[in-house]
mmCIF file of C-alpha atoms in Angstrom:
data_model
loop_
_atom_site.group_PDB
_atom_site.id
_atom_site.type_symbol
_atom_site.label_atom_id
_atom_site.label_comp_id
_atom_site.label_asym_id
_atom_site.label_seq_id
_atom_site.Cartn_x
_atom_site.Cartn_y
_atom_site.Cartn_z
ATOM 1 C CA MET A 1496 -5.704 23.555 21.889
ATOM 2 C CA ASP A 1497 -4.750 26.239 19.182
ATOM 3 C CA LEU A 1498 -2.919 26.390 15.984
ATOM 4 C CA TRP A 1499 0.231 27.947 17.685
ATOM 5 C CA GLN A 1500 0.584 24.806 19.590
ATOM 6 C CA LEU A 1501 -0.066 22.832 16.643
ATOM 7 C CA GLN A 1502 2.777 24.464 14.682
ATOM 8 C CA ILE A 1503 5.086 23.991 17.786
ATOM 9 C CA PHE A 1504 3.941 20.211 17.992
ATOM 10 C CA CYS A 1505 5.017 19.988 14.231
ATOM 11 C CA LYS A 1506 8.138 21.485 14.440
ATOM 12 C CA VAL A 1507 9.413 19.481 17.430
ATOM 13 C CA VAL A 1508 8.304 16.009 15.254
ATOM 14 C CA ASP A 1509 10.084 17.577 12.120
ATOM 15 C CA LEU A 1510 13.296 18.478 14.208
ATOM 16 C CA LYS A 1511 13.006 15.720 16.840
ATOM 17 C CA SER A 1512 14.074 18.015 19.258
ATOM 18 C CA PHE A 1513 12.472 20.550 21.745
ATOM 19 C CA SER A 1514 15.554 22.560 21.671
ATOM 20 C CA ARG A 1515 15.964 22.839 17.912
ATOM 21 C CA ALA A 1516 12.370 23.511 17.719
ATOM 22 C CA GLY A 1517 12.521 26.080 20.548
ATOM 23 C CA ARG A 1518 15.139 27.651 18.241
ATOM 24 C CA ALA A 1519 13.100 27.674 15.022
ATOM 25 C CA VAL A 1520 10.151 29.219 16.690
ATOM 26 C CA HIS A 1521 12.031 31.861 19.053
ATOM 27 C CA LEU A 1522 10.848 30.082 22.233
ATOM 28 C CA SER A 1523 12.659 28.464 25.044
ATOM 29 C CA GLN A 1524 12.959 24.719 25.617
ATOM 30 C CA PRO A 1525 10.446 24.903 28.723
ATOM 31 C CA THR A 1526 8.098 26.792 26.997
ATOM 32 C CA VAL A 1527 7.915 24.420 24.015
ATOM 33 C CA SER A 1528 7.757 21.521 26.466
ATOM 34 C CA SER A 1529 4.843 23.446 28.214
ATOM 35 C CA HIS A 1530 2.882 23.751 25.148
ATOM 36 C CA ILE A 1531 3.300 19.975 24.143
ATOM 37 C CA LYS A 1532 2.203 19.179 27.807
ATOM 38 C CA ASP A 1533 -1.087 21.396 27.357
ATOM 39 C CA LEU A 1534 -1.597 19.276 23.930
ATOM 40 C CA GLU A 1535 -1.088 15.933 25.770
ATOM 41 C CA ASP A 1536 -3.497 17.206 28.584
ATOM 42 C CA HIS A 1537 -6.172 18.040 25.838
ATOM 43 C CA PHE A 1538 -6.077 14.875 24.339
ATOM 44 C CA SER A 1539 -4.999 12.815 27.481
ATOM 45 C CA CYS A 1540 -2.143 10.840 25.885
ATOM 46 C CA ARG A 1541 1.156 10.797 25.411
ATOM 47 C CA LEU A 1542 2.226 12.679 21.762
ATOM 48 C CA ILE A 1543 6.083 12.885 22.067
ATOM 49 C CA ASP A 1544 8.191 10.206 23.384
ATOM 50 C CA ARG A 1545 11.488 12.092 25.331
ATOM 51 C CA LEU A 1546 14.206 9.800 24.247
ATOM 52 C CA SER A 1547 17.871 10.235 25.409
ATOM 53 C CA LYS A 1548 18.970 11.966 21.837
ATOM 54 C CA GLU A 1549 15.747 12.474 20.358
ATOM 55 C CA ALA A 1550 11.938 13.510 20.626
ATOM 56 C CA LEU A 1551 9.796 11.041 18.448
ATOM 57 C CA PRO A 1552 6.011 10.811 18.130
ATOM 58 C CA THR A 1553 3.878 8.230 19.526
ATOM 59 C CA HIS A 1554 1.389 6.451 17.650
ATOM 60 C CA ALA A 1555 -1.108 8.882 19.006
ATOM 61 C CA GLY A 1556 1.235 11.664 17.687
ATOM 62 C CA ARG A 1557 1.870 10.472 14.117
ATOM 63 C CA LEU A 1558 -1.900 10.597 14.014
ATOM 64 C CA LEU A 1559 -2.092 14.374 15.308
ATOM 65 C CA TYR A 1560 0.751 15.072 13.224
ATOM 66 C CA ARG A 1561 -1.238 14.438 9.862
ATOM 67 C CA TYR A 1562 -3.999 16.502 10.900
ATOM 68 C CA ALA A 1563 -2.041 19.192 12.321
ATOM 69 C CA LYS A 1564 -0.204 19.647 8.980
ATOM 70 C CA ARG A 1565 -3.394 20.049 7.175
ATOM 71 C CA MET A 1566 -5.078 22.541 9.555
ATOM 72 C CA ILE A 1567 -1.574 24.453 9.183
ATOM 73 C CA THR A 1568 -1.736 24.422 5.208
ATOM 74 C CA LEU A 1569 -5.304 25.615 5.612
ATOM 75 C CA ARG A 1570 -4.448 28.304 7.750
ATOM 76 C CA ASP A 1571 -1.882 29.381 5.016
ATOM 77 C CA GLU A 1572 -4.276 28.978 2.253
ATOM 78 C CA ALA A 1573 -6.631 31.131 4.058
ATOM 79 C CA ASP A 1574 -4.214 33.846 4.508
ATOM 80 C CA SER A 1575 -3.243 33.571 0.836
ATOM 81 C CA ALA A 1576 -7.084 34.071 -0.272
ATOM 82 C CA MET A 1577 -7.508 36.973 1.895
ATOM 83 C CA ALA A 1578 -4.282 38.462 0.673
ATOM 84 C CA GLU A 1579 -5.261 37.947 -2.917
ATOM 85 C CA PHE A 1580 -9.001 39.502 -2.291
ATOM 86 C CA MET A 1581 -6.956 42.530 -0.955
ATOM 87 C CA GLY A 1582 -4.896 42.634 -4.189
ATOM 88 C CA GLN A 1583 -1.494 41.233 -2.335
ATOM 89 C CA VAL A 1584 0.631 38.393 -2.918
ATOM 90 C CA LYS A 1585 1.990 37.165 0.494
ATOM 91 C CA GLY A 1586 1.506 34.138 3.160
ATOM 92 C CA SER A 1587 3.388 31.021 3.091
ATOM 93 C CA LEU A 1588 3.939 28.355 0.467
ATOM 94 C CA HIS A 1589 4.909 24.740 1.178
ATOM 95 C CA LEU A 1590 6.342 23.048 -2.278
ATOM 96 C CA GLY A 1591 8.919 20.135 -2.828
ATOM 97 C CA GLY A 1592 11.652 19.507 -5.330
ATOM 98 C CA SER A 1593 13.106 16.097 -6.029
ATOM 99 C CA SER A 1594 17.016 15.943 -5.880
ATOM 100 C CA ILE A 1595 18.313 17.800 -9.010
ATOM 101 C CA PRO A 1596 15.207 20.428 -9.338
ATOM 102 C CA GLY A 1597 14.991 21.274 -5.762
ATOM 103 C CA ALA A 1598 18.821 21.814 -5.734
ATOM 104 C CA PHE A 1599 19.642 23.042 -9.034
ATOM 105 C CA VAL A 1600 16.461 24.679 -10.692
ATOM 106 C CA LEU A 1601 13.943 25.793 -8.000
ATOM 107 C CA PRO A 1602 16.205 27.698 -5.502
ATOM 108 C CA ALA A 1603 16.872 30.409 -8.413
ATOM 109 C CA ILE A 1604 12.961 30.593 -8.785
ATOM 110 C CA ILE A 1605 12.429 31.033 -5.543
ATOM 111 C CA GLY A 1606 14.642 33.765 -4.956
ATOM 112 C CA ALA A 1607 13.536 35.784 -8.013
ATOM 113 C CA PHE A 1608 9.830 35.327 -6.882
ATOM 114 C CA THR A 1609 10.765 36.405 -3.258
ATOM 115 C CA ALA A 1610 12.561 39.149 -4.362
ATOM 116 C CA GLN A 1611 9.336 40.520 -6.233
ATOM 117 C CA PHE A 1612 7.227 39.429 -3.505
ATOM 118 C CA PRO A 1613 9.026 39.947 -0.296
ATOM 119 C CA GLU A 1614 5.848 39.144 2.152
ATOM 120 C CA VAL A 1615 5.990 35.515 0.805
ATOM 121 C CA ASN A 1616 7.425 32.662 2.633
ATOM 122 C CA ILE A 1617 8.363 29.688 0.944
ATOM 123 C CA ASN A 1618 9.298 26.209 2.315
ATOM 124 C CA LEU A 1619 11.083 24.109 0.420
ATOM 125 C CA THR A 1620 11.356 20.141 0.900
ATOM 126 C CA ILE A 1621 14.119 18.184 -1.022
ATOM 127 C CA ALA A 1622 13.399 14.533 -1.205
ATOM 128 C CA ASP A 1623 13.322 11.807 -3.614
ATOM 129 C CA THR A 1624 10.350 11.942 -6.266
ATOM 130 C CA ARG A 1625 8.379 9.212 -4.610
ATOM 131 C CA ARG A 1626 8.359 11.355 -1.193
ATOM 132 C CA ILE A 1627 7.775 14.347 -3.111
ATOM 133 C CA ILE A 1628 4.428 13.343 -4.771
ATOM 134 C CA ASP A 1629 3.315 11.249 -1.243
ATOM 135 C CA ALA A 1630 3.702 14.509 0.289
ATOM 136 C CA ILE A 1631 1.216 15.838 -2.325
ATOM 137 C CA LEU A 1632 -0.944 13.385 -2.083
ATOM 138 C CA CYS A 1633 -1.753 13.775 1.781
ATOM 139 C CA GLY A 1634 -1.436 17.465 1.441
ATOM 140 C CA ASP A 1635 1.772 18.054 3.300
ATOM 141 C CA LEU A 1636 2.907 19.881 0.183
ATOM 142 C CA GLU A 1637 0.864 22.100 -2.202
ATOM 143 C CA MET A 1638 2.946 21.544 -5.286
ATOM 144 C CA GLY A 1639 6.481 20.524 -6.497
ATOM 145 C CA VAL A 1640 8.835 19.580 -9.207
ATOM 146 C CA VAL A 1641 10.007 16.223 -9.931
ATOM 147 C CA GLY A 1642 11.954 14.139 -12.358
ATOM 148 C CA ALA A 1643 9.783 11.415 -13.303
ATOM 149 C CA VAL A 1644 5.999 10.835 -14.611
ATOM 150 C CA SER A 1645 3.902 9.468 -11.856
ATOM 151 C CA THR A 1646 1.096 6.932 -13.023
ATOM 152 C CA ASN A 1647 -1.088 7.801 -10.085
ATOM 153 C CA LYS A 1648 -4.455 9.166 -11.506
ATOM 154 C CA SER A 1649 -4.594 11.708 -8.213
ATOM 155 C CA ILE A 1650 -1.336 13.763 -9.544
ATOM 156 C CA LEU A 1651 -1.242 16.428 -12.014
ATOM 157 C CA GLN A 1652 1.773 17.217 -14.117
ATOM 158 C CA THR A 1653 3.149 19.441 -16.625
ATOM 159 C CA GLN A 1654 6.379 19.224 -18.142
ATOM 160 C CA LEU A 1655 8.440 21.881 -17.143
ATOM 161 C CA ILE A 1656 11.908 21.619 -18.365
ATOM 162 C CA ASP A 1657 14.631 19.508 -20.397
ATOM 163 C CA ASP A 1658 17.122 17.658 -18.756
ATOM 164 C CA GLU A 1659 19.752 15.411 -20.049
ATOM 165 C CA MET A 1660 21.488 12.721 -18.095
ATOM 166 C CA CYS A 1661 25.094 11.455 -19.121
ATOM 167 C CA LEU A 1662 27.752 9.114 -17.861
ATOM 168 C CA VAL A 1663 30.126 10.740 -15.067
ATOM 169 C CA VAL A 1664 33.717 9.846 -14.306
ATOM 170 C CA ALA A 1665 36.596 11.190 -12.195
ATOM 171 C CA THR A 1666 38.947 13.241 -14.229
ATOM 172 C CA ASP A 1667 41.744 10.445 -13.901
ATOM 173 C CA HIS A 1668 39.337 7.735 -14.975
ATOM 174 C CA ARG A 1669 40.674 5.576 -18.098
ATOM 175 C CA TRP A 1670 37.758 6.753 -20.017
ATOM 176 C CA SER A 1671 38.072 10.313 -19.093
ATOM 177 C CA GLY A 1672 39.351 11.269 -22.416
ATOM 178 C CA LYS A 1673 36.690 9.543 -24.404
ATOM 179 C CA LYS A 1674 33.392 11.378 -25.851
ATOM 180 C CA LYS A 1675 31.333 7.955 -25.564
ATOM 181 C CA VAL A 1676 31.354 4.507 -24.518
ATOM 182 C CA THR A 1677 29.329 1.730 -25.525
ATOM 183 C CA THR A 1678 26.813 0.025 -23.247
ATOM 184 C CA GLU A 1679 29.135 -3.484 -23.369
ATOM 185 C CA GLN A 1680 31.853 -1.444 -21.681
ATOM 186 C CA LEU A 1681 29.272 0.176 -19.345
ATOM 187 C CA PHE A 1682 28.130 -3.140 -17.935
ATOM 188 C CA THR A 1683 31.936 -4.451 -17.006
ATOM 189 C CA GLU A 1684 32.657 -0.978 -14.968
ATOM 190 C CA PRO A 1685 31.814 -0.306 -11.022
ATOM 191 C CA PHE A 1686 28.612 1.691 -11.161
ATOM 192 C CA ILE A 1687 26.896 3.804 -8.551
ATOM 193 C CA ILE A 1688 22.716 4.037 -8.312
ATOM 194 C CA ARG A 1689 20.674 6.477 -6.347
ATOM 195 C CA GLU A 1690 17.886 4.596 -4.065
ATOM 196 C CA PRO A 1691 14.605 3.491 -4.971
ATOM 197 C CA GLY A 1692 12.074 6.232 -5.109
ATOM 198 C CA SER A 1693 14.660 8.554 -7.229
ATOM 199 C CA GLY A 1694 13.258 10.115 -10.433
ATOM 200 C CA THR A 1695 16.645 9.847 -11.964
ATOM 201 C CA LEU A 1696 16.982 6.029 -10.975
ATOM 202 C CA LYS A 1697 13.487 5.737 -12.790
ATOM 203 C CA SER A 1698 14.657 7.449 -15.530
ATOM 204 C CA ILE A 1699 17.504 5.679 -16.390
ATOM 205 C CA GLN A 1700 15.676 2.124 -15.826
ATOM 206 C CA THR A 1701 13.289 3.536 -18.354
ATOM 207 C CA SER A 1702 16.018 4.504 -20.641
ATOM 208 C CA PHE A 1703 17.697 0.929 -20.672
ATOM 209 C CA SER A 1704 14.127 -0.792 -20.986
ATOM 210 C CA GLU A 1705 13.623 1.371 -24.323
ATOM 211 C CA ALA A 1706 16.977 0.281 -25.565
ATOM 212 C CA GLY A 1707 16.377 -3.536 -24.780
ATOM 213 C CA LEU A 1708 19.094 -3.586 -21.888
ATOM 214 C CA ASN A 1709 18.849 -5.314 -18.775
ATOM 215 C CA PHE A 1710 19.308 -2.876 -15.883
ATOM 216 C CA ASN A 1711 19.887 -5.814 -13.337
ATOM 217 C CA GLY A 1712 23.125 -6.576 -15.239
ATOM 218 C CA LEU A 1713 25.115 -3.296 -14.162
ATOM 219 C CA ASN A 1714 27.687 -4.078 -11.879
ATOM 220 C CA VAL A 1715 26.502 -2.034 -8.962
ATOM 221 C CA VAL A 1716 28.931 -1.537 -6.186
ATOM 222 C CA ALA A 1717 26.517 1.089 -4.131
ATOM 223 C CA ARG A 1718 23.092 2.550 -3.833
ATOM 224 C CA ILE A 1719 23.561 6.197 -2.555
ATOM 225 C CA GLY A 1720 20.593 8.481 -1.379
ATOM 226 C CA SER A 1721 21.951 11.818 -2.919
ATOM 227 C CA THR A 1722 23.399 13.298 -5.849
ATOM 228 C CA GLU A 1723 25.825 15.068 -3.972
ATOM 229 C CA ALA A 1724 27.221 11.905 -2.331
ATOM 230 C CA ILE A 1725 27.220 10.172 -5.935
ATOM 231 C CA ARG A 1726 29.262 12.928 -7.273
ATOM 232 C CA GLN A 1727 31.506 12.734 -4.134
ATOM 233 C CA GLY A 1728 31.863 8.968 -4.705
ATOM 234 C CA ILE A 1729 32.961 9.159 -8.525
ATOM 235 C CA LYS A 1730 35.610 11.551 -7.415
ATOM 236 C CA ASN A 1731 36.915 9.014 -4.838
ATOM 237 C CA ARG A 1732 36.980 6.311 -7.434
ATOM 238 C CA MET A 1733 34.206 4.336 -6.061
ATOM 239 C CA GLY A 1734 32.993 3.957 -9.591
ATOM 240 C CA VAL A 1735 31.037 5.565 -12.284
ATOM 241 C CA SER A 1736 27.371 6.764 -12.375
ATOM 242 C CA ILE A 1737 24.627 8.541 -14.759
ATOM 243 C CA LEU A 1738 23.637 11.633 -13.536
ATOM 244 C CA SER A 1739 21.971 15.163 -14.614
ATOM 245 C CA ALA A 1740 23.868 17.283 -16.455
ATOM 246 C CA ILE A 1741 22.605 20.408 -14.425
ATOM 247 C CA ALA A 1742 23.946 18.602 -11.651
ATOM 248 C CA VAL A 1743 27.702 18.479 -12.359
ATOM 249 C CA ALA A 1744 28.041 21.463 -14.603
ATOM 250 C CA ASP A 1745 29.881 23.097 -12.124
ATOM 251 C CA ASP A 1746 32.301 20.079 -11.373
ATOM 252 C CA VAL A 1747 32.761 19.667 -14.856
ATOM 253 C CA ALA A 1748 33.614 23.447 -15.523
ATOM 254 C CA ALA A 1749 35.971 23.303 -12.648
ATOM 255 C CA GLY A 1750 37.940 20.237 -14.105
ATOM 256 C CA LYS A 1751 36.781 17.656 -11.224
ATOM 257 C CA LEU A 1752 34.634 15.137 -13.335
ATOM 258 C CA LYS A 1753 34.022 14.472 -17.065
ATOM 259 C CA THR A 1754 30.953 13.766 -18.825
ATOM 260 C CA LEU A 1755 30.553 11.176 -21.422
ATOM 261 C CA THR A 1756 27.483 9.862 -23.445
ATOM 262 C CA ILE A 1757 26.522 6.146 -23.915
ATOM 263 C CA ASP A 1758 26.100 4.908 -27.659
ATOM 264 C CA GLY A 1759 22.838 3.559 -28.075
ATOM 265 C CA LEU A 1760 21.268 4.710 -24.848
ATOM 266 C CA ASN A 1761 18.565 8.114 -24.997
ATOM 267 C CA LEU A 1762 19.132 9.790 -21.541
ATOM 268 C CA LYS A 1763 16.857 12.691 -22.315
ATOM 269 C CA ARG A 1764 14.188 13.466 -19.521
ATOM 270 C CA ALA A 1765 12.401 16.267 -18.163
ATOM 271 C CA PHE A 1766 11.015 17.766 -14.770
ATOM 272 C CA TYR A 1767 7.396 17.896 -13.952
ATOM 273 C CA LEU A 1768 5.352 20.531 -12.436
ATOM 274 C CA THR A 1769 3.271 18.550 -10.248
ATOM 275 C CA HIS A 1770 0.074 19.172 -7.816
ATOM 276 C CA HIS A 1771 -2.992 17.225 -6.982
ATOM 277 C CA ALA A 1772 -5.674 16.828 -9.352
ATOM 278 C CA GLN A 1773 -8.928 17.225 -7.224
ATOM 279 C CA ARG A 1774 -7.509 19.948 -4.936
ATOM 280 C CA SER A 1775 -7.722 23.673 -5.623
ATOM 281 C CA SER A 1776 -4.488 25.390 -5.778
ATOM 282 C CA SER A 1777 -4.253 28.304 -3.407
ATOM 283 C CA PRO A 1778 -4.093 31.546 -4.809
ATOM 284 C CA LEU A 1779 -0.147 31.836 -3.643
ATOM 285 C CA CYS A 1780 0.599 28.637 -5.225
ATOM 286 C CA GLN A 1781 -1.094 29.781 -8.757
ATOM 287 C CA ALA A 1782 0.852 33.103 -8.294
ATOM 288 C CA PHE A 1783 4.109 30.995 -7.923
ATOM 289 C CA ILE A 1784 3.034 28.629 -10.911
ATOM 290 C CA THR A 1785 2.363 31.611 -13.206
ATOM 291 C CA PHE A 1786 5.740 33.084 -11.998
ATOM 292 C CA ILE A 1787 7.508 29.710 -12.903
ATOM 293 C CA SER A 1788 5.946 29.813 -16.133
ATOM 294 C CA SER A 1789 7.174 33.443 -17.047
ATOM 295 C CA GLN A 1790 10.708 32.318 -16.092
ATOM 296 C CA ILE A 1791 10.734 28.859 -18.158
ATOM 297 C CA PRO A 1792 7.431 28.527 -20.332
ATOM 298 C CA THR A 1793 6.150 25.234 -19.549
ATOM 299 C CA LYS A 1794 5.615 22.561 -22.329
ATOM 300 C CA LYS A 1795 2.712 20.282 -23.034
ATOM 301 C CA ASP A 1796 2.875 16.606 -22.318
#
């Protein structure tokens, strides 16, 4: 067993395919299969179930996956520490972003960072806030930017950037000519919400609670797992929703969507730089945090 085999194993699990994993690591499918068989021989158990369309980890495979990810992360941290010792910024950094910062904030920062430090390889995972925080807690990600405050004492957060959500409607919706609506009007309209675990959903629920409103009274017609899908749902007249102004800025500028405020509802929120409170950040992670602070001066909670 070696780290290269573990990295191939993790790639098969992540991509659920021997062939896709092979393309990702520039190996043939038979070579990938040979490496997985070597691991299975080493542990004397099956690690991957070869199903008709997917390759899925067994119970033993899921256990090994957790340790393998930690070992690969530790290797990357060692590379980063040695590079820092030699006065270099290079290595791999695994970070995450919830839907809005992952799609609309982090890409520009990552692009600028890798342009300045071309020997850095950044792996960005985009998922809902809860999954990003869970990945930080278990060590799969070193840091992330999410749209909600965590109550977990093992998570440390710093306010990074302000955001404001707004009511979003189709351009031919009967409210499209308005600047704002009342909460009473909102409760009568078909409404689309994000899935549980979403920072956007948590922020909306908090806003309703602070205004003394019953969030469960909304006429919810769909729960959808991504901001992009909700945008398409609004355009196709499925309903209205509350989304980040950042996420719909291009559609609003292009005249494809309209935004309104909701009278009596405070929809301001923030995105938070998030990492593990007890784990020491790698030198590369520290360099990235310093770079973010230079691009967007962080705010104190």
